[in-house]
Short mmCIF file of C-alpha atoms in Angstrom, two decimals:
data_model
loop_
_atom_site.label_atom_id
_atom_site.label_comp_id
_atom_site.label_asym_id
_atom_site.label_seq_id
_atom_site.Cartn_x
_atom_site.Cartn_y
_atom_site.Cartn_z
CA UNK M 615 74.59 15.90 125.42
CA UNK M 616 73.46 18.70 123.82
CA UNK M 617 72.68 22.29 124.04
CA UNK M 618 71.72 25.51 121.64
CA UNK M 619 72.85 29.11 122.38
CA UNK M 620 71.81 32.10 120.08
CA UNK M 621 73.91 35.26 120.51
CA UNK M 622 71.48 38.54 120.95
CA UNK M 623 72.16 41.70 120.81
CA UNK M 624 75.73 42.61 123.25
CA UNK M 625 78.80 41.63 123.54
CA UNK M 626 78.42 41.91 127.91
CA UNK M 627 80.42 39.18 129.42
CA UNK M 628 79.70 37.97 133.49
CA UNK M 629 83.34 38.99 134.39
CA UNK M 630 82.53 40.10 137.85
CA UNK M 631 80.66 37.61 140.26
CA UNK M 632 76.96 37.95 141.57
CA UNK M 633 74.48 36.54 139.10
CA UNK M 634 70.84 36.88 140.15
CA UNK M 635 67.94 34.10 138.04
CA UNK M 636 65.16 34.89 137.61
CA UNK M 637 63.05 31.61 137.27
CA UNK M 638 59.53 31.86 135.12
CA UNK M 639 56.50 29.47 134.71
CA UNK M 640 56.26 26.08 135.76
CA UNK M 641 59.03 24.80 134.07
CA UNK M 642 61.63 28.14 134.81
CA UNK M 643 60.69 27.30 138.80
CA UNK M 644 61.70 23.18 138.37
CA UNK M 645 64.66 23.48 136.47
CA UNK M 646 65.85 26.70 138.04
CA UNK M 647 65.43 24.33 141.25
CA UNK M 648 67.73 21.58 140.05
CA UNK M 649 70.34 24.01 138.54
CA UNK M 650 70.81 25.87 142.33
CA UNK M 651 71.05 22.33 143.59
CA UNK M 652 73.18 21.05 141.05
CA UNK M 653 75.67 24.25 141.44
CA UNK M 654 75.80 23.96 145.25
CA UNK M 655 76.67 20.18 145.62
CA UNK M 656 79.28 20.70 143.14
CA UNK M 657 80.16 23.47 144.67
CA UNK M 658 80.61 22.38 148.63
CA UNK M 659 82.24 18.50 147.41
CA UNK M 660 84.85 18.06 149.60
CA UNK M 661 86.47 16.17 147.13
CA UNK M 662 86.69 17.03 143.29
CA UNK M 663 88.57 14.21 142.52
CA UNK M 664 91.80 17.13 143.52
CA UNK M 665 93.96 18.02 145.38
CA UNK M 666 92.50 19.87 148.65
CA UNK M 667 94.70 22.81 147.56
CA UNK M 668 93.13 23.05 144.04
CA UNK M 669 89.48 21.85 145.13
CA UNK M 670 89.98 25.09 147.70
CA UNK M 671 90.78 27.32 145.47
CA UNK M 672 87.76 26.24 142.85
CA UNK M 673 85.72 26.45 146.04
CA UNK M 674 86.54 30.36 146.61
CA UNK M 675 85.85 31.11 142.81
CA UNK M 676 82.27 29.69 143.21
CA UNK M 677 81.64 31.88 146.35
CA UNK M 678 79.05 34.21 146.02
CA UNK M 679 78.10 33.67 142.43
CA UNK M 680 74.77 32.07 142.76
CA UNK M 681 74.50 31.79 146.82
CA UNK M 682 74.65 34.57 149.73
CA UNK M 683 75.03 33.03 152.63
CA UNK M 684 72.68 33.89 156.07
CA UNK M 685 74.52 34.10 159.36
CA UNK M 686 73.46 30.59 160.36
CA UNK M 687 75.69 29.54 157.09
CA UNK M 688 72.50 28.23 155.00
CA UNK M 689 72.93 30.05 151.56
CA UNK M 690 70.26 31.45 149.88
CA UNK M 691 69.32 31.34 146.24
CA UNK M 692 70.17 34.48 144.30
CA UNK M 693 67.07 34.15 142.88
CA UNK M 694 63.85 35.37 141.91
CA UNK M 695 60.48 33.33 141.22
CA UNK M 696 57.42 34.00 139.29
CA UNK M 697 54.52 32.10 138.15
CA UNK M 698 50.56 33.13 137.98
CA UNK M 699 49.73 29.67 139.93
CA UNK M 700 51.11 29.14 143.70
CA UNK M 701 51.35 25.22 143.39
CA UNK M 702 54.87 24.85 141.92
CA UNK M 703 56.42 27.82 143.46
CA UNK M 704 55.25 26.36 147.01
CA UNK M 705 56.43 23.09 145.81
CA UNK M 706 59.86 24.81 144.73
CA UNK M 707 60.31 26.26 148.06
CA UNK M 708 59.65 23.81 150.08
CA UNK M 709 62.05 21.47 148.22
CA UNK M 710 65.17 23.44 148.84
CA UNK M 711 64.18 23.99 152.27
CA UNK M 712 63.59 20.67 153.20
CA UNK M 713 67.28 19.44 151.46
CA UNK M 714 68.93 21.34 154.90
CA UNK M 715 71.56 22.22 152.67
CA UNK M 716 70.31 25.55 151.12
CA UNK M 717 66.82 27.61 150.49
CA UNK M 718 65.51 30.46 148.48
CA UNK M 719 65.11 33.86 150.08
CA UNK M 720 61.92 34.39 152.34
CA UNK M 721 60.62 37.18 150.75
CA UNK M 722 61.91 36.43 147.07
CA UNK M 723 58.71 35.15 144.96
CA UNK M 724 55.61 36.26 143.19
CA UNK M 725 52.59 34.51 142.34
CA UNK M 726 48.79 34.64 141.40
CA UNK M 727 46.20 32.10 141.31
CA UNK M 728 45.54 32.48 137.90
CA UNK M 729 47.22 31.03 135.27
CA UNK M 730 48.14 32.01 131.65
CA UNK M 731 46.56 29.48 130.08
CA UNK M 732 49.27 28.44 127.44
CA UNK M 733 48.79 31.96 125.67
CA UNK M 734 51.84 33.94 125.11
CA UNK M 735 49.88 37.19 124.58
CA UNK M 736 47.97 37.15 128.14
CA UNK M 737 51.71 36.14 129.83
CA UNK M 738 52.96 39.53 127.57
CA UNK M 739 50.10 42.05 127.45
CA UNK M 740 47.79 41.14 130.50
CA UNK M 741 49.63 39.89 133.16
CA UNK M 742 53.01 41.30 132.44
CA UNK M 743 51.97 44.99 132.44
CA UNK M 744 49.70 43.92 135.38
CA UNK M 745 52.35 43.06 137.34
CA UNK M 746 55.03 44.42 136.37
CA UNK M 747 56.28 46.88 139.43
CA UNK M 748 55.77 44.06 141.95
CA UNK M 749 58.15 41.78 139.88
CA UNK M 750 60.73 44.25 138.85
CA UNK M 751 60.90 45.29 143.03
CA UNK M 752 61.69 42.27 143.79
CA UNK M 753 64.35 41.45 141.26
CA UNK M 754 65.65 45.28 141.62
CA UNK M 755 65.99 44.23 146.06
CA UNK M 756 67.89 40.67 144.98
CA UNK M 757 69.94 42.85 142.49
CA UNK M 758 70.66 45.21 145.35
CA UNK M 759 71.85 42.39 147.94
CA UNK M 760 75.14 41.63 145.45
CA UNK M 761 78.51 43.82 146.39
CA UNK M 762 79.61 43.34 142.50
CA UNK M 763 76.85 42.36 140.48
CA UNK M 764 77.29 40.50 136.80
CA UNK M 765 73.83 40.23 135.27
CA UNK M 766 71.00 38.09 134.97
CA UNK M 767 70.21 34.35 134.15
CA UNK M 768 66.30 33.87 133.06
CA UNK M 769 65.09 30.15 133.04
CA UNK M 770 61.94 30.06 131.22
CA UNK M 771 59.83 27.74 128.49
CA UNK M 772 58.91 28.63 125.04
CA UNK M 773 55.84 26.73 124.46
CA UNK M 774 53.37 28.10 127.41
CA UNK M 775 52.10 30.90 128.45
CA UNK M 776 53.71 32.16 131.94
CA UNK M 777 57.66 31.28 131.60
CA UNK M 778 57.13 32.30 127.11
CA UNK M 779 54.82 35.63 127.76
CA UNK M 780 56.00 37.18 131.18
CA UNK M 781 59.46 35.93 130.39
CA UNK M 782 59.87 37.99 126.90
CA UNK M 783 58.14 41.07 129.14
CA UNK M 784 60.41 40.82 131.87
CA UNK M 785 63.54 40.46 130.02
CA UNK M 786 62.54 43.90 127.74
CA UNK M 787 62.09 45.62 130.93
CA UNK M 788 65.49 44.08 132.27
CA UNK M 789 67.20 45.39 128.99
CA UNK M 790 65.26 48.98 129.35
CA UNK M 791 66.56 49.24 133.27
CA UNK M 792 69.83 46.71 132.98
CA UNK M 793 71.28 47.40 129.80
CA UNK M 794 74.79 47.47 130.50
CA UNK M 795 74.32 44.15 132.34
CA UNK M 796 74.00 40.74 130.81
CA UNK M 797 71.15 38.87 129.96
CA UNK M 798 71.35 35.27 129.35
CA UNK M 799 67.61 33.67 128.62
CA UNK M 800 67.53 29.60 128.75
CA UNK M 801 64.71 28.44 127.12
CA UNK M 802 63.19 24.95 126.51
CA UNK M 803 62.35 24.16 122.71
CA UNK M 804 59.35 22.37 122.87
CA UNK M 805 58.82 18.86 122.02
CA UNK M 806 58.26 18.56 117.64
CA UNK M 807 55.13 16.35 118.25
CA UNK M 808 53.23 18.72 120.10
CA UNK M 809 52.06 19.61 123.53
CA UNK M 810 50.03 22.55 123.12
CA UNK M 811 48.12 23.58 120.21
CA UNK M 812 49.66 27.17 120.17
CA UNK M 813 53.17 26.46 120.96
CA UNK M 814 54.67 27.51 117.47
CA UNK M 815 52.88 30.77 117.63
CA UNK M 816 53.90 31.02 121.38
CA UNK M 817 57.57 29.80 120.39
CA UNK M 818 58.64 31.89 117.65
CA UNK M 819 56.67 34.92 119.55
CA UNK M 820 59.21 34.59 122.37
CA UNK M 821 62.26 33.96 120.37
CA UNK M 822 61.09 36.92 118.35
CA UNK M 823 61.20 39.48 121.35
CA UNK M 824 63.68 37.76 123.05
CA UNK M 825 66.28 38.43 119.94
CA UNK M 826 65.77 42.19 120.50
CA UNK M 827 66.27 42.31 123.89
CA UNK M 828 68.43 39.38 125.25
CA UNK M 829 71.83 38.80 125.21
CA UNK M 830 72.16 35.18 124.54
CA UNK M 831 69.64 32.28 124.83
CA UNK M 832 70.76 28.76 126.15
CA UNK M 833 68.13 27.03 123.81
CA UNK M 834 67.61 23.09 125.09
CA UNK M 835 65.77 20.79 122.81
CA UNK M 836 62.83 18.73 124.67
CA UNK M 837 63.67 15.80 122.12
CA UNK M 838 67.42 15.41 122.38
CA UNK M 839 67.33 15.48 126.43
CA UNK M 840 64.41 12.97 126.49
CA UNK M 841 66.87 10.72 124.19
CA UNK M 842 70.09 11.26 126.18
CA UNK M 843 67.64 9.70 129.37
CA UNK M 844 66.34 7.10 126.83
CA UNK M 845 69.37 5.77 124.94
CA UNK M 846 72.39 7.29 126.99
CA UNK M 847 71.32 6.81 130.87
CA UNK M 848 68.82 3.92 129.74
CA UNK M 849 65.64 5.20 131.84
CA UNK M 850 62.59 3.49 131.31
CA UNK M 851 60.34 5.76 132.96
CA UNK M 852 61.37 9.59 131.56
CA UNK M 853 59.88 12.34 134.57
CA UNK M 854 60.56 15.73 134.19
CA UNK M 855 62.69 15.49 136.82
CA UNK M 856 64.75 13.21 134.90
CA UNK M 857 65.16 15.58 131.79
CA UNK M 858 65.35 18.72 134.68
CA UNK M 859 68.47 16.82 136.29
CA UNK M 860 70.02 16.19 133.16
CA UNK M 861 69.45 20.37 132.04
CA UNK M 862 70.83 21.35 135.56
CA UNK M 863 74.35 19.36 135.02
CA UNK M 864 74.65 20.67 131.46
CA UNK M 865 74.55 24.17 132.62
CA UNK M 866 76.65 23.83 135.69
CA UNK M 867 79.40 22.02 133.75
CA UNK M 868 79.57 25.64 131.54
CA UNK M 869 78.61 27.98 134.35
CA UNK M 870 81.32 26.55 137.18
CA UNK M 871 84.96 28.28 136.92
CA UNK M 872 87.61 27.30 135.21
CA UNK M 873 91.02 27.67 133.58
CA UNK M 874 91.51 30.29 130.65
CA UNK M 875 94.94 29.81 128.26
CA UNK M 876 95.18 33.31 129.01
CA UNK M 877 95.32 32.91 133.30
CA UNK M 878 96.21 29.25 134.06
CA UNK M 879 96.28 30.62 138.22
CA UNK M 880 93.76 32.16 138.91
CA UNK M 881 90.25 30.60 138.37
CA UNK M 882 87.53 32.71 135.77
CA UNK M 883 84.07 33.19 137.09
CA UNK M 884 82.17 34.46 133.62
CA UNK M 885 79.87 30.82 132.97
CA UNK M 886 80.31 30.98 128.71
CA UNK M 887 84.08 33.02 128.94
CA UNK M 888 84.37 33.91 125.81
CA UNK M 889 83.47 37.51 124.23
CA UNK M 890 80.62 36.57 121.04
CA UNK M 891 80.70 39.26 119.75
CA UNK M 892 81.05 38.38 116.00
CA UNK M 893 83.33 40.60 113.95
CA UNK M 894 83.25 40.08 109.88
CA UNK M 895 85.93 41.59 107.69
CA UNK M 896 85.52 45.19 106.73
CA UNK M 897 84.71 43.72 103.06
CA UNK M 898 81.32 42.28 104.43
CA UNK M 899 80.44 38.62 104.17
CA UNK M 900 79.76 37.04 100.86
CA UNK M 901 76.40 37.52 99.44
CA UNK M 902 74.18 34.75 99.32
CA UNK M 903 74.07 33.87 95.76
CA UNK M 904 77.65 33.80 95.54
CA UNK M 905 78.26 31.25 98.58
CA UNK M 906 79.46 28.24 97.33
CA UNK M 907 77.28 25.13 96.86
CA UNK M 908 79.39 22.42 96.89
CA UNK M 909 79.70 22.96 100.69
CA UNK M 910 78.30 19.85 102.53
CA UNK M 911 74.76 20.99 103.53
CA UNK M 912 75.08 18.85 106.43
CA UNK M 913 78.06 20.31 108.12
CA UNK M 914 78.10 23.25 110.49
CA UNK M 915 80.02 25.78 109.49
CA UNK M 916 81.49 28.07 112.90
CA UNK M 917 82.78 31.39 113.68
CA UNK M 918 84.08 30.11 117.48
CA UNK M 919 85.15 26.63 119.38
CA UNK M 920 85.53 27.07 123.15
CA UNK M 921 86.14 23.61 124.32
CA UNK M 922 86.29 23.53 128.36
CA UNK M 923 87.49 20.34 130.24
CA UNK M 924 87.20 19.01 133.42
CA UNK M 925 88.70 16.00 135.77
CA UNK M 926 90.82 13.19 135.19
CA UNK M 927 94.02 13.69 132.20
CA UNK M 928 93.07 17.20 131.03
CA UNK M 929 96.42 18.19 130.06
CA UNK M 930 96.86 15.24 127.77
CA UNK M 931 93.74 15.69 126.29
CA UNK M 932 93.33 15.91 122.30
CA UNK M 933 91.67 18.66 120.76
CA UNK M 934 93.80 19.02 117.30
CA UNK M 935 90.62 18.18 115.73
CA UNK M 936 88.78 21.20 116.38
CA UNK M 937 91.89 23.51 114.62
CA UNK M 938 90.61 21.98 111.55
CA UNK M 939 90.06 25.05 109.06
CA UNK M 940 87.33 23.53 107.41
CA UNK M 941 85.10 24.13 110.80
CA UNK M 942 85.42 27.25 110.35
CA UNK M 943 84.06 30.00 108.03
CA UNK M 944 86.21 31.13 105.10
CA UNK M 945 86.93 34.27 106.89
CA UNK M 946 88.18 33.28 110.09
CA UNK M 947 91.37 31.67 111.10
CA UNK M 948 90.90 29.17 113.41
CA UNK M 949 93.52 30.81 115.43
CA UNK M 950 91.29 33.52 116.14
CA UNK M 951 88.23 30.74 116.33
CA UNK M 952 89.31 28.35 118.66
CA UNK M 953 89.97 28.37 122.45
CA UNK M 954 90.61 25.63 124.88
CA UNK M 955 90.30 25.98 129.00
CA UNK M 956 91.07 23.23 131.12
CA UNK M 957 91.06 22.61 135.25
CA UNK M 958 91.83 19.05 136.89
CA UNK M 959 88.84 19.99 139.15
CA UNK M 960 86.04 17.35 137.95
CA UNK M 961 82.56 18.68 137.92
CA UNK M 962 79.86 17.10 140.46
CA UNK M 963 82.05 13.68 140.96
CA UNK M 964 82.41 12.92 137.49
CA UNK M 965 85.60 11.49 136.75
CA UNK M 966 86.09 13.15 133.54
CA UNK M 967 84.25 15.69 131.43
CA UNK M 968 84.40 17.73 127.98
CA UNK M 969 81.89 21.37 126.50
CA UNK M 970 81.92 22.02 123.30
CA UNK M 971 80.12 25.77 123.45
CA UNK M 972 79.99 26.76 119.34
CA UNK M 973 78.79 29.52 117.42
CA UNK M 974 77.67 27.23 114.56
CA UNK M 975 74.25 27.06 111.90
CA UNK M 976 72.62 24.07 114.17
CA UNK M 977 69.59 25.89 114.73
CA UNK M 978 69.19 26.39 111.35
CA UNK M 979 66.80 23.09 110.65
CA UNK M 980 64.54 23.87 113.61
CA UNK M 981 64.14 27.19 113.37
CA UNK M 982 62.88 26.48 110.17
CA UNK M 983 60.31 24.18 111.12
CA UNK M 984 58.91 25.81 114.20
CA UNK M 985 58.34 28.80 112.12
CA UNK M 986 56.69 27.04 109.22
CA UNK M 987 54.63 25.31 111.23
CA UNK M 988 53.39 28.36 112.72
CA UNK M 989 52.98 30.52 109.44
CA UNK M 990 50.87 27.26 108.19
CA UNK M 991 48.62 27.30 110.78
CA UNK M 992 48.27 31.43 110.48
CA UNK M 993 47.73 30.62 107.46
CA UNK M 994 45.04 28.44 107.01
CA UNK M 995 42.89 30.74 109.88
CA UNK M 996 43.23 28.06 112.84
CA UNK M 997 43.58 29.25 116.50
CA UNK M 998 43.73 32.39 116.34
CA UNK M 999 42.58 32.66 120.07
CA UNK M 1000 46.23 34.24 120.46
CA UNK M 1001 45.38 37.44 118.24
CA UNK M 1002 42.36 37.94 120.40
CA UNK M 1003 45.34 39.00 123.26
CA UNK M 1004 46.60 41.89 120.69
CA UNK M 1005 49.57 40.03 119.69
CA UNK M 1006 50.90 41.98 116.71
CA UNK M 1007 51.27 39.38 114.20
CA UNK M 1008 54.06 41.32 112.38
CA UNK M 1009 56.17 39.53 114.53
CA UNK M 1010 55.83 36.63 112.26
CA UNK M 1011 57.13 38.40 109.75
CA UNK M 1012 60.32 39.51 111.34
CA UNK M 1013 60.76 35.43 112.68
CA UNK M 1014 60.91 34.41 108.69
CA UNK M 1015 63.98 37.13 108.51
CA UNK M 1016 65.36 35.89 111.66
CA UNK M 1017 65.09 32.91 109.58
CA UNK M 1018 67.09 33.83 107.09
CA UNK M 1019 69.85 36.01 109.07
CA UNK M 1020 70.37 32.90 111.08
CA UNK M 1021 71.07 31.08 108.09
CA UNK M 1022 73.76 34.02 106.99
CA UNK M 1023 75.07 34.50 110.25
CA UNK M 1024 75.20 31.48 111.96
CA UNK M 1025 74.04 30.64 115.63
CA UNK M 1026 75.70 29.41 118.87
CA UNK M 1027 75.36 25.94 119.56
CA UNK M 1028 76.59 24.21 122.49
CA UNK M 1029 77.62 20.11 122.98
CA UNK M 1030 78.64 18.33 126.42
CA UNK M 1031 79.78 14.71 127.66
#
């Protein structure tokens, strides 16, 4: 399985323990939905394929991360939804009421009953700005209900108009009022054939805002989950749900706690663990046109390897392969590149389990594509219905350098099984 992370702007880590989401959209509210449920069964298992003592202990790190907990012992959803339609927030809510085993907080939504309509610029400059006090209230009252708060974890899609538009606003106002906290944006790549007309301009709009004011994006790929339900879990009929489920587990496998090499007793509670900030040499990297070109094109090149494993024989586990100095940029000793954290705990009843989170080029390729897709369509004067919203279409420009830094600098890329 597979998953893409970007690094933004700081090096914040989630080192203390409240995390608040903040779910956008139509497709922020279902996956955000599946992640909460996902986290809590793993969380509560009596088992863990463990011992009681070490499932306990794994139990007490997961405490008050994503759930408070009301007197009558339900917990409630650190959590914050948003969406300009009703019909999938109501949906959302009455979901994780009716499972019994946890809810989202009674007052802890916003919605409208009209929609976006798939255009990034009336998410961003209409509605955002429109509504922008009630939504920040209610995050800043959820922020306000954590004794030691960590940051913030925005679900949201790239291609429409709601979770793409609002969800760039929102996160620039969380940076303006948050900025020493963390903010992690997962976003949904949308599918390469196509499901709105405007989803490259909406795409590379998002990413474009989100890279100034975001700390890291979780980036999944609509085509590589739809072939992990195809090919790996053999589903005939793919739903949503389907892909949602699969989403949910990849991200609880990273954010759950686990064993550093540095503190082998005592559980950490940050979900990536590792600091990404990226430090060159004081020389600089190597200018383009000197890089050399008999590098295999097709090969990833990393700055950092944090491999994190789960369940059944951890400790006898082989990761040699991944202190290999040729996965690793010229500059960097894989020493310094590579860590390894392990816990016997198994995630959500799986026997065994392996994360590869990397800060590797694999964006590079569709980054590329998304963008020239969009500039061709610019280009040749087709729907432009998005500039009618005042987008400010310099924003193109910066994606093509984004581009091209990406392609210097690398991006974080994460892999799961």
């Amino acid at each position: 399985m597979r998953m893409v992370v970007f690094r933004g702007n700081t090096p914040s880590l989630w080192l203390s323990m409240s995390i608040v989401t903040v779910q956008l959209g139509q497709c922020g509210n279902q996956i955000g939905f599946e992640v909460f449920d996902a986290l809590l069964s793993d969380s509560h298992s009596s088992q863990g394929l463990c011992c009681k003592r070490e499932n306990e202990a794994y139990q007490a790190s997961c405490k008050e991360r994503f759930f408070s907990e009301e007197e009558n012992g339900v917990p409630i959803a650190r959590a914050v939804l948003v969406d300009m339609e009703p019909k999938v927030i109501n949906q959302t809510l009455s979901k994780a009421a009716q499972s019994g085993r946890w809810k989202y907080g009674q007052h802890a939504c916003f919605c409208q009953k009209q929609g976006s309509g798939n255009n990034w610029a009336y998410g961003y400059s209409v509605h955002g700005p429109r509504h922008e006090e009630s939504i920040m209230d209610l995050i800043r009252k959820e922020v306000e209900k954590c004794d030691s708060f960590s940051g913030f974890f925005i679900i949201m899609s790239m291609a429409g108009g709601t979770g793409s538009g609002i969800g760039a606003f929102v996160t620039q106002n969380l940076q303006d009022q948050y900025s020493n906290s963390l903010k992690m944006n997962q976003i949904i790549w949308p599918y390469g054939t196509g499901e709105v007309i405007v989803q490259n301009y909406n795409s590379i709009l998002t990413l474009s805002h989100l890279y100034r004011s975001s700390d890291a994006l979780l980036v999944h790929e609509n085509d590589a989950v739809h072939k992990i339900c195809a090919k790996l879990m053999n589903i005939k009929q793919i739903s949503f749900s389907d892909i949602n489920q699969v989403l949910a587990h990849q991200l609880g496998s990273v954010f759950q706690p686990t064993y550093s090499a540095e503190s082998s007793f005592h559980y950490r509670r940050n979900p990536l663990g590792i600091d990404w900030h990226v430090r060159p040499p004081l020389s600089g990297l190597p200018s383009l046109g000197k890089m050399s070109l008999n590098k295999d094109l097709h090969f990833n090149t990393s700055i950092a390897n944090l491999v994190i494993l789960r369940g059944k024989d951890v400790q006898s586990a082989d990761v040699e392969g991944f202190k290999d100095p040729a996965l690793y940029t010229s500059w960097l000793e894989p020493v310094n590149a590579f860590n390894v954290w392990k816990t016997q705990r198994a995630f959500s009843k799986y026997e065994k389990s392996a994360v590869l989170v990397s800060n590797s080029q694999f964006l590079v390729k569709p980054l590329d594509m998304i963008v020239g897709k969009a500039w061709n369509m610019f280009a040749s004067n087709r729907s432009l219905a998005v500039a009618q919203a005042r987008v400010k279409w310099r924003d193109l420009g910066l994606l093509q350098h984004l581009a091209i830094w990406f392609k210097r600098f690398s991006c974080l890329s994460l892999l799961s099984s």
